[in-house]
């Protein structure tokens, strides 16, 4: 068994999203075959080790995990212990990268306020962490930061005067403008100040090595969004809407904003997608039906899933316990969105690696 033999076997492993095998797509970075028979990793019976580096960029994405499983299956009868690693090389040097330790930056946005954007951001971050990923959550809603309350973050950031060490909650690293102001102090800043503080928080926070940095953007299409689009390497954006027309109109504006800046939209998430009455068991579509899915279809974008109107979401936000970490219909709805976001981020990263090879 040599490198050519291994590569031939891997040519039978397909990427279900890109529509070809991982060898033809250039998603196999490197193959190393060690037949010294040291039994490394699989016990003394192993005839050696084959090490495969794959161009996978969305850790704990169900699709990428399945691709890795298919690679192991393709090598299962070789008698070799298969060791897999994943990396996608950035063209920029470490000094040139804005966030060199962060693999994926995902913006959560909405065209208007009140649609549950922060709720989706918090549950997305907590859900990714629950899958096993290393996650940060940046509350970039400068004028209305709510994330610390929504996760009951009592600990404040620490600093040595040069860098800021973010606190953690639910194994998620947190940063928010709320940490830097008084409890009831309003933020009354013009655009240049917003640009300055956002840039400073991004550059001065010790995020460390992260698989995902989730950014909760303010509603609309203003200075904060423009700063982030111009300074950060976004993997993609999640657009949050509710089913009614007025929310969909504003969500479309958000879509166009990302389109003008060549930013991938990972999909549409529909919040408040109906209410199941706990007393009568009836299902009531209070804000209309199917608006988020129709918006996704109209713009040929993925529909990430719908989240029901559930009092548990409100109480979880007030009490600091993300619903995605619990059991039940609403938790399952959030988990679907988490997995879809990770999968779609993986598509973006693998397509970029394939096209740039």
mmCIF file of C-alpha atoms in Angstrom:
data_model
loop_
_atom_site.group_PDB
_atom_site.id
_atom_site.type_symbol
_atom_site.label_atom_id
_atom_site.label_comp_id
_atom_site.label_asym_id
_atom_site.label_seq_id
_atom_site.Cartn_x
_atom_site.Cartn_y
_atom_site.Cartn_z
ATOM 1 C CA UNK A 1 0.000 0.000 0.000
ATOM 2 C CA UNK A 2 1.519 3.304 -1.121
ATOM 3 C CA UNK A 3 0.307 6.883 -1.605
ATOM 4 C CA UNK A 4 -1.055 6.132 -5.078
ATOM 5 C CA UNK A 5 -3.062 3.190 -3.738
ATOM 6 C CA UNK A 6 -4.522 5.341 -0.973
ATOM 7 C CA UNK A 7 -5.402 8.118 -3.394
ATOM 8 C CA UNK A 8 -7.175 5.612 -5.651
ATOM 9 C CA UNK A 9 -9.307 4.457 -2.736
ATOM 10 C CA UNK A 10 -10.126 8.024 -1.713
ATOM 11 C CA UNK A 11 -11.309 8.737 -5.254
ATOM 12 C CA UNK A 12 -14.366 6.691 -4.303
ATOM 13 C CA UNK A 13 -15.340 9.144 -1.555
ATOM 14 C CA UNK A 14 -17.765 11.805 -2.801
ATOM 15 C CA UNK A 15 -18.552 15.250 -1.500
ATOM 16 C CA UNK A 16 -22.380 15.268 -1.486
ATOM 17 C CA UNK A 17 -22.569 19.051 -1.858
ATOM 18 C CA UNK A 18 -19.875 19.711 -4.471
ATOM 19 C CA UNK A 19 -20.912 16.726 -6.581
ATOM 20 C CA UNK A 20 -17.564 15.028 -7.212
ATOM 21 C CA UNK A 21 -15.023 12.873 -5.421
ATOM 22 C CA UNK A 22 -12.680 14.458 -2.898
ATOM 23 C CA UNK A 23 -9.561 13.690 -4.955
ATOM 24 C CA UNK A 24 -10.867 15.333 -8.125
ATOM 25 C CA UNK A 25 -12.036 18.309 -6.073
ATOM 26 C CA UNK A 26 -8.579 18.754 -4.556
ATOM 27 C CA UNK A 27 -9.811 18.166 -1.023
ATOM 28 C CA UNK A 28 -6.966 15.775 -0.176
ATOM 29 C CA UNK A 29 -4.084 17.938 1.026
ATOM 30 C CA UNK A 30 -1.519 15.285 1.777
ATOM 31 C CA UNK A 31 -1.111 11.533 2.176
ATOM 32 C CA UNK A 32 1.639 9.876 4.177
ATOM 33 C CA UNK A 33 1.997 6.101 4.394
ATOM 34 C CA UNK A 34 4.139 4.640 7.167
ATOM 35 C CA UNK A 35 4.509 0.869 6.863
ATOM 36 C CA UNK A 36 7.083 0.377 9.602
ATOM 37 C CA UNK A 37 4.497 -1.719 11.427
ATOM 38 C CA UNK A 38 4.730 0.178 14.687
ATOM 39 C CA UNK A 39 0.995 -0.236 15.250
ATOM 40 C CA UNK A 40 0.664 3.414 16.143
ATOM 41 C CA UNK A 41 -2.866 4.212 17.256
ATOM 42 C CA UNK A 42 -4.537 0.908 16.400
ATOM 43 C CA UNK A 43 -2.718 -1.625 18.478
ATOM 44 C CA UNK A 44 0.173 -3.973 17.730
ATOM 45 C CA UNK A 45 -1.729 -5.734 14.935
ATOM 46 C CA UNK A 46 -1.635 -2.693 12.630
ATOM 47 C CA UNK A 47 0.683 -3.014 9.616
ATOM 48 C CA UNK A 48 1.418 0.702 9.763
ATOM 49 C CA UNK A 49 -0.254 4.060 9.559
ATOM 50 C CA UNK A 50 -1.732 6.147 6.777
ATOM 51 C CA UNK A 51 -2.064 9.837 7.561
ATOM 52 C CA UNK A 52 -4.479 11.842 5.453
ATOM 53 C CA UNK A 53 -4.908 15.608 5.600
ATOM 54 C CA UNK A 54 -8.279 16.750 4.244
ATOM 55 C CA UNK A 55 -9.420 20.218 3.175
ATOM 56 C CA UNK A 56 -12.361 20.356 5.562
ATOM 57 C CA UNK A 57 -13.136 23.708 7.140
ATOM 58 C CA UNK A 58 -16.249 23.393 9.318
ATOM 59 C CA UNK A 59 -15.459 21.348 12.440
ATOM 60 C CA UNK A 60 -18.330 19.189 13.715
ATOM 61 C CA UNK A 61 -20.392 19.809 10.604
ATOM 62 C CA UNK A 62 -22.464 16.620 10.156
ATOM 63 C CA UNK A 63 -21.621 16.509 6.443
ATOM 64 C CA UNK A 64 -17.888 16.907 6.986
ATOM 65 C CA UNK A 65 -17.957 14.328 9.775
ATOM 66 C CA UNK A 66 -19.673 11.946 7.329
ATOM 67 C CA UNK A 67 -16.981 12.619 4.711
ATOM 68 C CA UNK A 68 -14.312 11.779 7.283
ATOM 69 C CA UNK A 69 -16.186 8.580 8.181
ATOM 70 C CA UNK A 70 -16.314 7.636 4.479
ATOM 71 C CA UNK A 71 -12.551 8.151 4.238
ATOM 72 C CA UNK A 72 -12.002 5.842 7.204
ATOM 73 C CA UNK A 73 -14.326 3.274 5.620
ATOM 74 C CA UNK A 74 -12.412 3.459 2.334
ATOM 75 C CA UNK A 75 -9.200 2.624 4.203
ATOM 76 C CA UNK A 76 -10.695 0.138 6.656
ATOM 77 C CA UNK A 77 -9.480 -3.057 4.964
ATOM 78 C CA UNK A 78 -5.925 -1.884 4.245
ATOM 79 C CA UNK A 79 -4.553 -3.157 7.530
ATOM 80 C CA UNK A 80 -3.319 0.362 8.238
ATOM 81 C CA UNK A 81 -4.322 2.644 11.053
ATOM 82 C CA UNK A 82 -5.947 5.725 9.478
ATOM 83 C CA UNK A 83 -5.130 9.067 11.083
ATOM 84 C CA UNK A 84 -7.091 12.021 9.695
ATOM 85 C CA UNK A 85 -6.498 15.739 10.068
ATOM 86 C CA UNK A 86 -8.251 18.720 8.535
ATOM 87 C CA UNK A 87 -6.964 22.103 7.420
ATOM 88 C CA UNK A 88 -7.571 24.730 4.774
ATOM 89 C CA UNK A 89 -4.589 26.965 4.128
ATOM 90 C CA UNK A 90 -5.146 30.712 4.109
ATOM 91 C CA UNK A 91 -3.250 32.644 1.453
ATOM 92 C CA UNK A 92 -2.457 35.394 3.958
ATOM 93 C CA UNK A 93 0.414 35.186 6.428
ATOM 94 C CA UNK A 94 -0.365 35.143 10.149
ATOM 95 C CA UNK A 95 0.624 38.814 10.421
ATOM 96 C CA UNK A 96 -1.807 39.771 7.659
ATOM 97 C CA UNK A 97 -4.796 37.891 9.081
ATOM 98 C CA UNK A 98 -7.283 39.850 11.188
ATOM 99 C CA UNK A 99 -8.249 36.825 13.297
ATOM 100 C CA UNK A 100 -5.493 34.261 12.657
ATOM 101 C CA UNK A 101 -6.803 31.733 15.186
ATOM 102 C CA UNK A 102 -10.428 31.762 14.009
ATOM 103 C CA UNK A 103 -11.502 29.334 11.285
ATOM 104 C CA UNK A 104 -15.013 30.637 10.585
ATOM 105 C CA UNK A 105 -16.644 33.995 11.249
ATOM 106 C CA UNK A 106 -20.436 33.801 10.972
ATOM 107 C CA UNK A 107 -22.569 36.937 11.104
ATOM 108 C CA UNK A 108 -26.158 36.714 12.317
ATOM 109 C CA UNK A 109 -28.168 39.572 10.837
ATOM 110 C CA UNK A 110 -31.690 40.836 10.299
ATOM 111 C CA UNK A 111 -33.247 43.632 8.335
ATOM 112 C CA UNK A 112 -35.285 44.852 11.305
ATOM 113 C CA UNK A 113 -35.331 44.586 15.068
ATOM 114 C CA UNK A 114 -37.596 42.358 17.111
ATOM 115 C CA UNK A 115 -37.297 39.212 15.000
ATOM 116 C CA UNK A 116 -35.162 37.267 17.482
ATOM 117 C CA UNK A 117 -31.752 37.749 15.888
ATOM 118 C CA UNK A 118 -29.877 37.751 19.208
ATOM 119 C CA UNK A 119 -31.819 34.680 20.308
ATOM 120 C CA UNK A 120 -30.690 32.854 17.180
ATOM 121 C CA UNK A 121 -27.084 34.036 17.634
ATOM 122 C CA UNK A 122 -26.948 32.860 21.255
ATOM 123 C CA UNK A 123 -28.478 29.473 20.480
ATOM 124 C CA UNK A 124 -26.278 29.037 17.407
ATOM 125 C CA UNK A 125 -23.134 29.660 19.459
ATOM 126 C CA UNK A 126 -24.277 27.429 22.334
ATOM 127 C CA UNK A 127 -25.380 24.712 19.909
ATOM 128 C CA UNK A 128 -22.047 24.687 18.072
ATOM 129 C CA UNK A 129 -20.258 24.458 21.415
ATOM 130 C CA UNK A 130 -22.537 21.591 22.443
ATOM 131 C CA UNK A 131 -21.460 19.737 19.274
ATOM 132 C CA UNK A 132 -17.866 20.015 20.493
ATOM 133 C CA UNK A 133 -16.630 23.081 18.614
ATOM 134 C CA UNK A 134 -14.518 25.884 20.062
ATOM 135 C CA UNK A 135 -16.788 28.918 19.855
ATOM 136 C CA UNK A 136 -16.769 32.652 20.488
ATOM 137 C CA UNK A 137 -19.769 34.989 20.520
ATOM 138 C CA UNK A 138 -19.251 38.661 19.717
ATOM 139 C CA UNK A 139 -22.237 40.858 20.559
ATOM 140 C CA UNK A 140 -21.652 43.571 17.949
ATOM 141 C CA UNK A 141 -24.998 45.264 18.548
ATOM 142 C CA UNK A 142 -23.317 48.387 19.905
ATOM 143 C CA UNK A 143 -26.506 50.334 20.659
ATOM 144 C CA UNK A 144 -28.534 47.477 22.142
ATOM 145 C CA UNK A 145 -26.262 44.728 23.515
ATOM 146 C CA UNK A 146 -28.368 41.955 25.059
ATOM 147 C CA UNK A 147 -26.199 38.850 24.885
ATOM 148 C CA UNK A 148 -24.690 39.032 28.421
ATOM 149 C CA UNK A 149 -28.185 39.093 29.942
ATOM 150 C CA UNK A 150 -29.348 36.274 27.683
ATOM 151 C CA UNK A 151 -26.567 33.971 28.938
ATOM 152 C CA UNK A 152 -26.403 35.340 32.520
ATOM 153 C CA UNK A 153 -22.785 36.400 32.057
ATOM 154 C CA UNK A 154 -21.877 37.815 35.454
ATOM 155 C CA UNK A 155 -18.119 37.630 34.948
ATOM 156 C CA UNK A 156 -16.503 40.617 33.225
ATOM 157 C CA UNK A 157 -13.548 40.571 30.816
ATOM 158 C CA UNK A 158 -10.058 40.817 32.261
ATOM 159 C CA UNK A 159 -7.286 42.930 30.763
ATOM 160 C CA UNK A 160 -3.586 43.544 31.215
ATOM 161 C CA UNK A 161 -3.872 46.964 29.618
ATOM 162 C CA UNK A 162 -3.123 45.664 26.129
ATOM 163 C CA UNK A 163 -5.340 42.660 25.486
ATOM 164 C CA UNK A 164 -8.791 41.640 26.693
ATOM 165 C CA UNK A 165 -9.504 38.124 27.952
ATOM 166 C CA UNK A 166 -13.186 37.346 27.351
ATOM 167 C CA UNK A 167 -15.256 35.502 29.962
ATOM 168 C CA UNK A 168 -16.891 32.182 29.110
ATOM 169 C CA UNK A 169 -20.429 30.914 29.436
ATOM 170 C CA UNK A 170 -21.583 27.485 28.269
ATOM 171 C CA UNK A 171 -17.985 27.013 27.006
ATOM 172 C CA UNK A 172 -18.475 29.997 24.673
ATOM 173 C CA UNK A 173 -16.096 32.980 24.842
ATOM 174 C CA UNK A 174 -18.079 36.219 25.094
ATOM 175 C CA UNK A 175 -17.483 39.844 24.200
ATOM 176 C CA UNK A 176 -20.071 42.611 24.244
ATOM 177 C CA UNK A 177 -20.313 46.372 24.398
ATOM 178 C CA UNK A 178 -22.450 45.759 27.481
ATOM 179 C CA UNK A 179 -19.283 44.783 29.359
ATOM 180 C CA UNK A 180 -17.798 48.237 28.753
ATOM 181 C CA UNK A 181 -20.695 50.468 29.791
ATOM 182 C CA UNK A 182 -22.831 50.999 32.872
ATOM 183 C CA UNK A 183 -25.949 48.938 33.378
ATOM 184 C CA UNK A 184 -28.328 51.620 32.120
ATOM 185 C CA UNK A 185 -25.974 53.878 30.177
ATOM 186 C CA UNK A 186 -27.027 54.487 26.563
ATOM 187 C CA UNK A 187 -24.411 54.381 23.809
ATOM 188 C CA UNK A 188 -24.685 57.638 21.851
ATOM 189 C CA UNK A 189 -21.967 57.492 19.208
ATOM 190 C CA UNK A 190 -21.496 58.599 15.651
ATOM 191 C CA UNK A 191 -20.280 56.243 12.908
ATOM 192 C CA UNK A 192 -16.497 56.832 13.264
ATOM 193 C CA UNK A 193 -16.610 55.959 16.965
ATOM 194 C CA UNK A 194 -18.570 52.790 16.231
ATOM 195 C CA UNK A 195 -15.955 51.829 13.631
ATOM 196 C CA UNK A 196 -13.151 52.457 16.126
ATOM 197 C CA UNK A 197 -14.616 50.435 19.001
ATOM 198 C CA UNK A 198 -15.627 47.477 16.809
ATOM 199 C CA UNK A 199 -12.150 47.333 15.263
ATOM 200 C CA UNK A 200 -10.507 47.615 18.686
ATOM 201 C CA UNK A 201 -12.635 44.872 20.222
ATOM 202 C CA UNK A 202 -11.899 42.525 17.331
ATOM 203 C CA UNK A 203 -8.147 43.136 17.386
ATOM 204 C CA UNK A 204 -7.552 43.397 21.146
ATOM 205 C CA UNK A 205 -9.643 40.443 22.379
ATOM 206 C CA UNK A 206 -7.725 37.214 23.019
ATOM 207 C CA UNK A 207 -10.074 34.893 21.159
ATOM 208 C CA UNK A 208 -7.439 32.156 20.903
ATOM 209 C CA UNK A 209 -8.093 29.174 18.635
ATOM 210 C CA UNK A 210 -11.748 29.059 17.599
ATOM 211 C CA UNK A 211 -13.656 26.902 15.153
ATOM 212 C CA UNK A 212 -16.450 29.482 14.951
ATOM 213 C CA UNK A 213 -16.860 33.126 15.940
ATOM 214 C CA UNK A 214 -20.551 34.034 15.863
ATOM 215 C CA UNK A 215 -21.240 37.752 15.487
ATOM 216 C CA UNK A 216 -24.600 39.145 16.564
ATOM 217 C CA UNK A 217 -25.028 42.218 14.344
ATOM 218 C CA UNK A 218 -27.401 45.074 15.069
ATOM 219 C CA UNK A 219 -30.569 45.186 12.967
ATOM 220 C CA UNK A 220 -30.557 47.078 9.704
ATOM 221 C CA UNK A 221 -27.751 48.038 7.345
ATOM 222 C CA UNK A 222 -25.740 50.703 9.160
ATOM 223 C CA UNK A 223 -22.215 51.618 10.259
ATOM 224 C CA UNK A 224 -21.560 48.514 12.355
ATOM 225 C CA UNK A 225 -22.445 46.152 9.533
ATOM 226 C CA UNK A 226 -20.302 48.122 7.094
ATOM 227 C CA UNK A 227 -17.311 48.055 9.469
ATOM 228 C CA UNK A 228 -17.559 44.300 9.925
ATOM 229 C CA UNK A 229 -18.009 43.617 6.204
ATOM 230 C CA UNK A 230 -14.959 45.732 5.390
ATOM 231 C CA UNK A 231 -12.635 44.426 8.106
ATOM 232 C CA UNK A 232 -13.500 40.809 8.895
ATOM 233 C CA UNK A 233 -13.136 37.680 6.743
ATOM 234 C CA UNK A 234 -16.718 36.428 7.019
ATOM 235 C CA UNK A 235 -17.350 32.804 6.111
ATOM 236 C CA UNK A 236 -20.975 33.746 5.667
ATOM 237 C CA UNK A 237 -24.092 35.286 7.144
ATOM 238 C CA UNK A 238 -27.330 33.949 8.599
ATOM 239 C CA UNK A 239 -30.419 36.080 7.938
ATOM 240 C CA UNK A 240 -33.134 35.928 10.611
ATOM 241 C CA UNK A 241 -36.710 36.855 9.795
ATOM 242 C CA UNK A 242 -40.251 36.213 10.899
ATOM 243 C CA UNK A 243 -42.967 35.081 8.468
ATOM 244 C CA UNK A 244 -44.800 38.392 7.991
ATOM 245 C CA UNK A 245 -44.266 40.603 4.959
ATOM 246 C CA UNK A 246 -42.832 43.623 6.791
ATOM 247 C CA UNK A 247 -40.000 41.494 8.210
ATOM 248 C CA UNK A 248 -39.400 39.822 4.852
ATOM 249 C CA UNK A 249 -39.104 43.197 3.110
ATOM 250 C CA UNK A 250 -36.365 44.273 5.513
ATOM 251 C CA UNK A 251 -34.658 40.882 5.375
ATOM 252 C CA UNK A 252 -34.354 41.329 1.612
ATOM 253 C CA UNK A 253 -32.458 44.570 2.213
ATOM 254 C CA UNK A 254 -30.055 42.662 4.451
ATOM 255 C CA UNK A 255 -29.547 40.071 1.735
ATOM 256 C CA UNK A 256 -28.687 42.764 -0.773
ATOM 257 C CA UNK A 257 -26.216 44.341 1.636
ATOM 258 C CA UNK A 258 -24.246 41.105 1.891
ATOM 259 C CA UNK A 259 -24.526 40.587 -1.856
ATOM 260 C CA UNK A 260 -22.978 43.993 -2.558
ATOM 261 C CA UNK A 261 -19.990 43.003 -0.411
ATOM 262 C CA UNK A 262 -19.604 39.537 -1.955
ATOM 263 C CA UNK A 263 -20.404 37.820 1.336
ATOM 264 C CA UNK A 264 -21.916 34.343 1.264
ATOM 265 C CA UNK A 265 -25.344 33.979 2.839
ATOM 266 C CA UNK A 266 -25.498 30.602 4.566
ATOM 267 C CA UNK A 267 -29.277 30.625 4.678
ATOM 268 C CA UNK A 268 -32.514 32.018 6.067
ATOM 269 C CA UNK A 269 -33.778 31.176 9.567
ATOM 270 C CA UNK A 270 -37.453 31.831 10.295
ATOM 271 C CA UNK A 271 -38.281 32.703 13.900
ATOM 272 C CA UNK A 272 -41.778 32.692 15.469
ATOM 273 C CA UNK A 273 -42.937 30.186 12.874
ATOM 274 C CA UNK A 274 -46.267 29.352 14.485
ATOM 275 C CA UNK A 275 -47.469 28.714 18.028
ATOM 276 C CA UNK A 276 -48.640 25.413 19.463
ATOM 277 C CA UNK A 277 -51.209 26.049 22.191
ATOM 278 C CA UNK A 278 -50.319 24.025 25.315
ATOM 279 C CA UNK A 279 -53.988 23.956 26.380
ATOM 280 C CA UNK A 280 -55.856 22.964 23.225
ATOM 281 C CA UNK A 281 -52.973 21.507 21.212
ATOM 282 C CA UNK A 282 -53.889 23.655 18.207
ATOM 283 C CA UNK A 283 -51.202 25.209 15.970
ATOM 284 C CA UNK A 284 -51.650 28.905 15.217
ATOM 285 C CA UNK A 285 -49.657 30.761 12.562
ATOM 286 C CA UNK A 286 -49.761 34.128 14.295
ATOM 287 C CA UNK A 287 -47.318 35.912 12.009
ATOM 288 C CA UNK A 288 -48.246 34.150 8.790
ATOM 289 C CA UNK A 289 -46.921 31.018 7.161
ATOM 290 C CA UNK A 290 -43.910 30.059 5.071
ATOM 291 C CA UNK A 291 -42.484 33.535 4.565
ATOM 292 C CA UNK A 292 -38.896 32.586 5.402
ATOM 293 C CA UNK A 293 -38.941 29.520 3.185
ATOM 294 C CA UNK A 294 -40.456 31.509 0.309
ATOM 295 C CA UNK A 295 -37.763 34.187 0.709
ATOM 296 C CA UNK A 296 -35.061 31.533 0.574
ATOM 297 C CA UNK A 297 -36.569 29.971 -2.543
ATOM 298 C CA UNK A 298 -36.953 33.350 -4.252
ATOM 299 C CA UNK A 299 -33.253 34.117 -3.776
ATOM 300 C CA UNK A 300 -32.077 30.523 -4.291
ATOM 301 C CA UNK A 301 -30.682 30.294 -0.774
ATOM 302 C CA UNK A 302 -30.834 27.481 1.797
ATOM 303 C CA UNK A 303 -33.721 27.519 4.250
ATOM 304 C CA UNK A 304 -32.083 26.741 7.582
ATOM 305 C CA UNK A 305 -35.270 25.929 9.469
ATOM 306 C CA UNK A 306 -38.156 27.396 11.426
ATOM 307 C CA UNK A 307 -38.346 28.083 15.161
ATOM 308 C CA UNK A 308 -41.796 28.005 16.779
ATOM 309 C CA UNK A 309 -43.120 30.807 18.951
ATOM 310 C CA UNK A 310 -42.485 29.225 22.335
ATOM 311 C CA UNK A 311 -42.554 30.841 25.817
ATOM 312 C CA UNK A 312 -39.505 28.703 26.646
ATOM 313 C CA UNK A 313 -37.429 30.826 24.250
ATOM 314 C CA UNK A 314 -38.383 33.987 26.138
ATOM 315 C CA UNK A 315 -37.811 32.489 29.567
ATOM 316 C CA UNK A 316 -34.524 30.984 28.426
ATOM 317 C CA UNK A 317 -33.368 34.381 27.193
ATOM 318 C CA UNK A 318 -34.374 36.059 30.456
ATOM 319 C CA UNK A 319 -32.919 33.320 32.664
ATOM 320 C CA UNK A 320 -29.695 32.843 30.704
ATOM 321 C CA UNK A 321 -30.269 29.238 29.555
ATOM 322 C CA UNK A 322 -30.183 28.765 25.755
ATOM 323 C CA UNK A 323 -33.093 26.591 24.661
ATOM 324 C CA UNK A 324 -30.869 24.617 22.265
ATOM 325 C CA UNK A 325 -29.244 22.937 25.268
ATOM 326 C CA UNK A 326 -32.558 21.537 26.469
ATOM 327 C CA UNK A 327 -34.932 18.849 25.155
ATOM 328 C CA UNK A 328 -38.127 19.345 23.201
ATOM 329 C CA UNK A 329 -39.559 20.519 19.906
ATOM 330 C CA UNK A 330 -38.099 24.017 20.057
ATOM 331 C CA UNK A 331 -34.661 22.776 21.097
ATOM 332 C CA UNK A 332 -34.727 20.347 18.177
ATOM 333 C CA UNK A 333 -35.635 23.197 15.808
ATOM 334 C CA UNK A 334 -32.588 25.156 16.955
ATOM 335 C CA UNK A 335 -30.373 22.073 16.620
ATOM 336 C CA UNK A 336 -31.457 21.667 12.986
ATOM 337 C CA UNK A 337 -30.451 25.262 12.308
ATOM 338 C CA UNK A 338 -27.095 24.778 14.076
ATOM 339 C CA UNK A 339 -26.257 21.735 11.970
ATOM 340 C CA UNK A 340 -27.407 23.397 8.749
ATOM 341 C CA UNK A 341 -25.279 26.474 9.441
ATOM 342 C CA UNK A 342 -22.216 24.303 10.111
ATOM 343 C CA UNK A 343 -22.879 22.256 6.974
ATOM 344 C CA UNK A 344 -23.292 25.348 4.800
ATOM 345 C CA UNK A 345 -20.157 26.940 6.228
ATOM 346 C CA UNK A 346 -18.385 23.737 5.243
ATOM 347 C CA UNK A 347 -19.689 24.012 1.682
ATOM 348 C CA UNK A 348 -18.297 27.557 1.444
ATOM 349 C CA UNK A 349 -14.902 26.533 2.800
ATOM 350 C CA UNK A 350 -14.558 23.356 0.700
ATOM 351 C CA UNK A 351 -15.686 25.109 -2.477
ATOM 352 C CA UNK A 352 -13.116 27.832 -1.848
ATOM 353 C CA UNK A 353 -10.384 25.242 -1.275
ATOM 354 C CA UNK A 354 -11.371 23.341 -4.422
ATOM 355 C CA UNK A 355 -11.532 26.409 -6.654
ATOM 356 C CA UNK A 356 -8.297 27.831 -5.264
ATOM 357 C CA UNK A 357 -6.217 24.688 -5.621
#
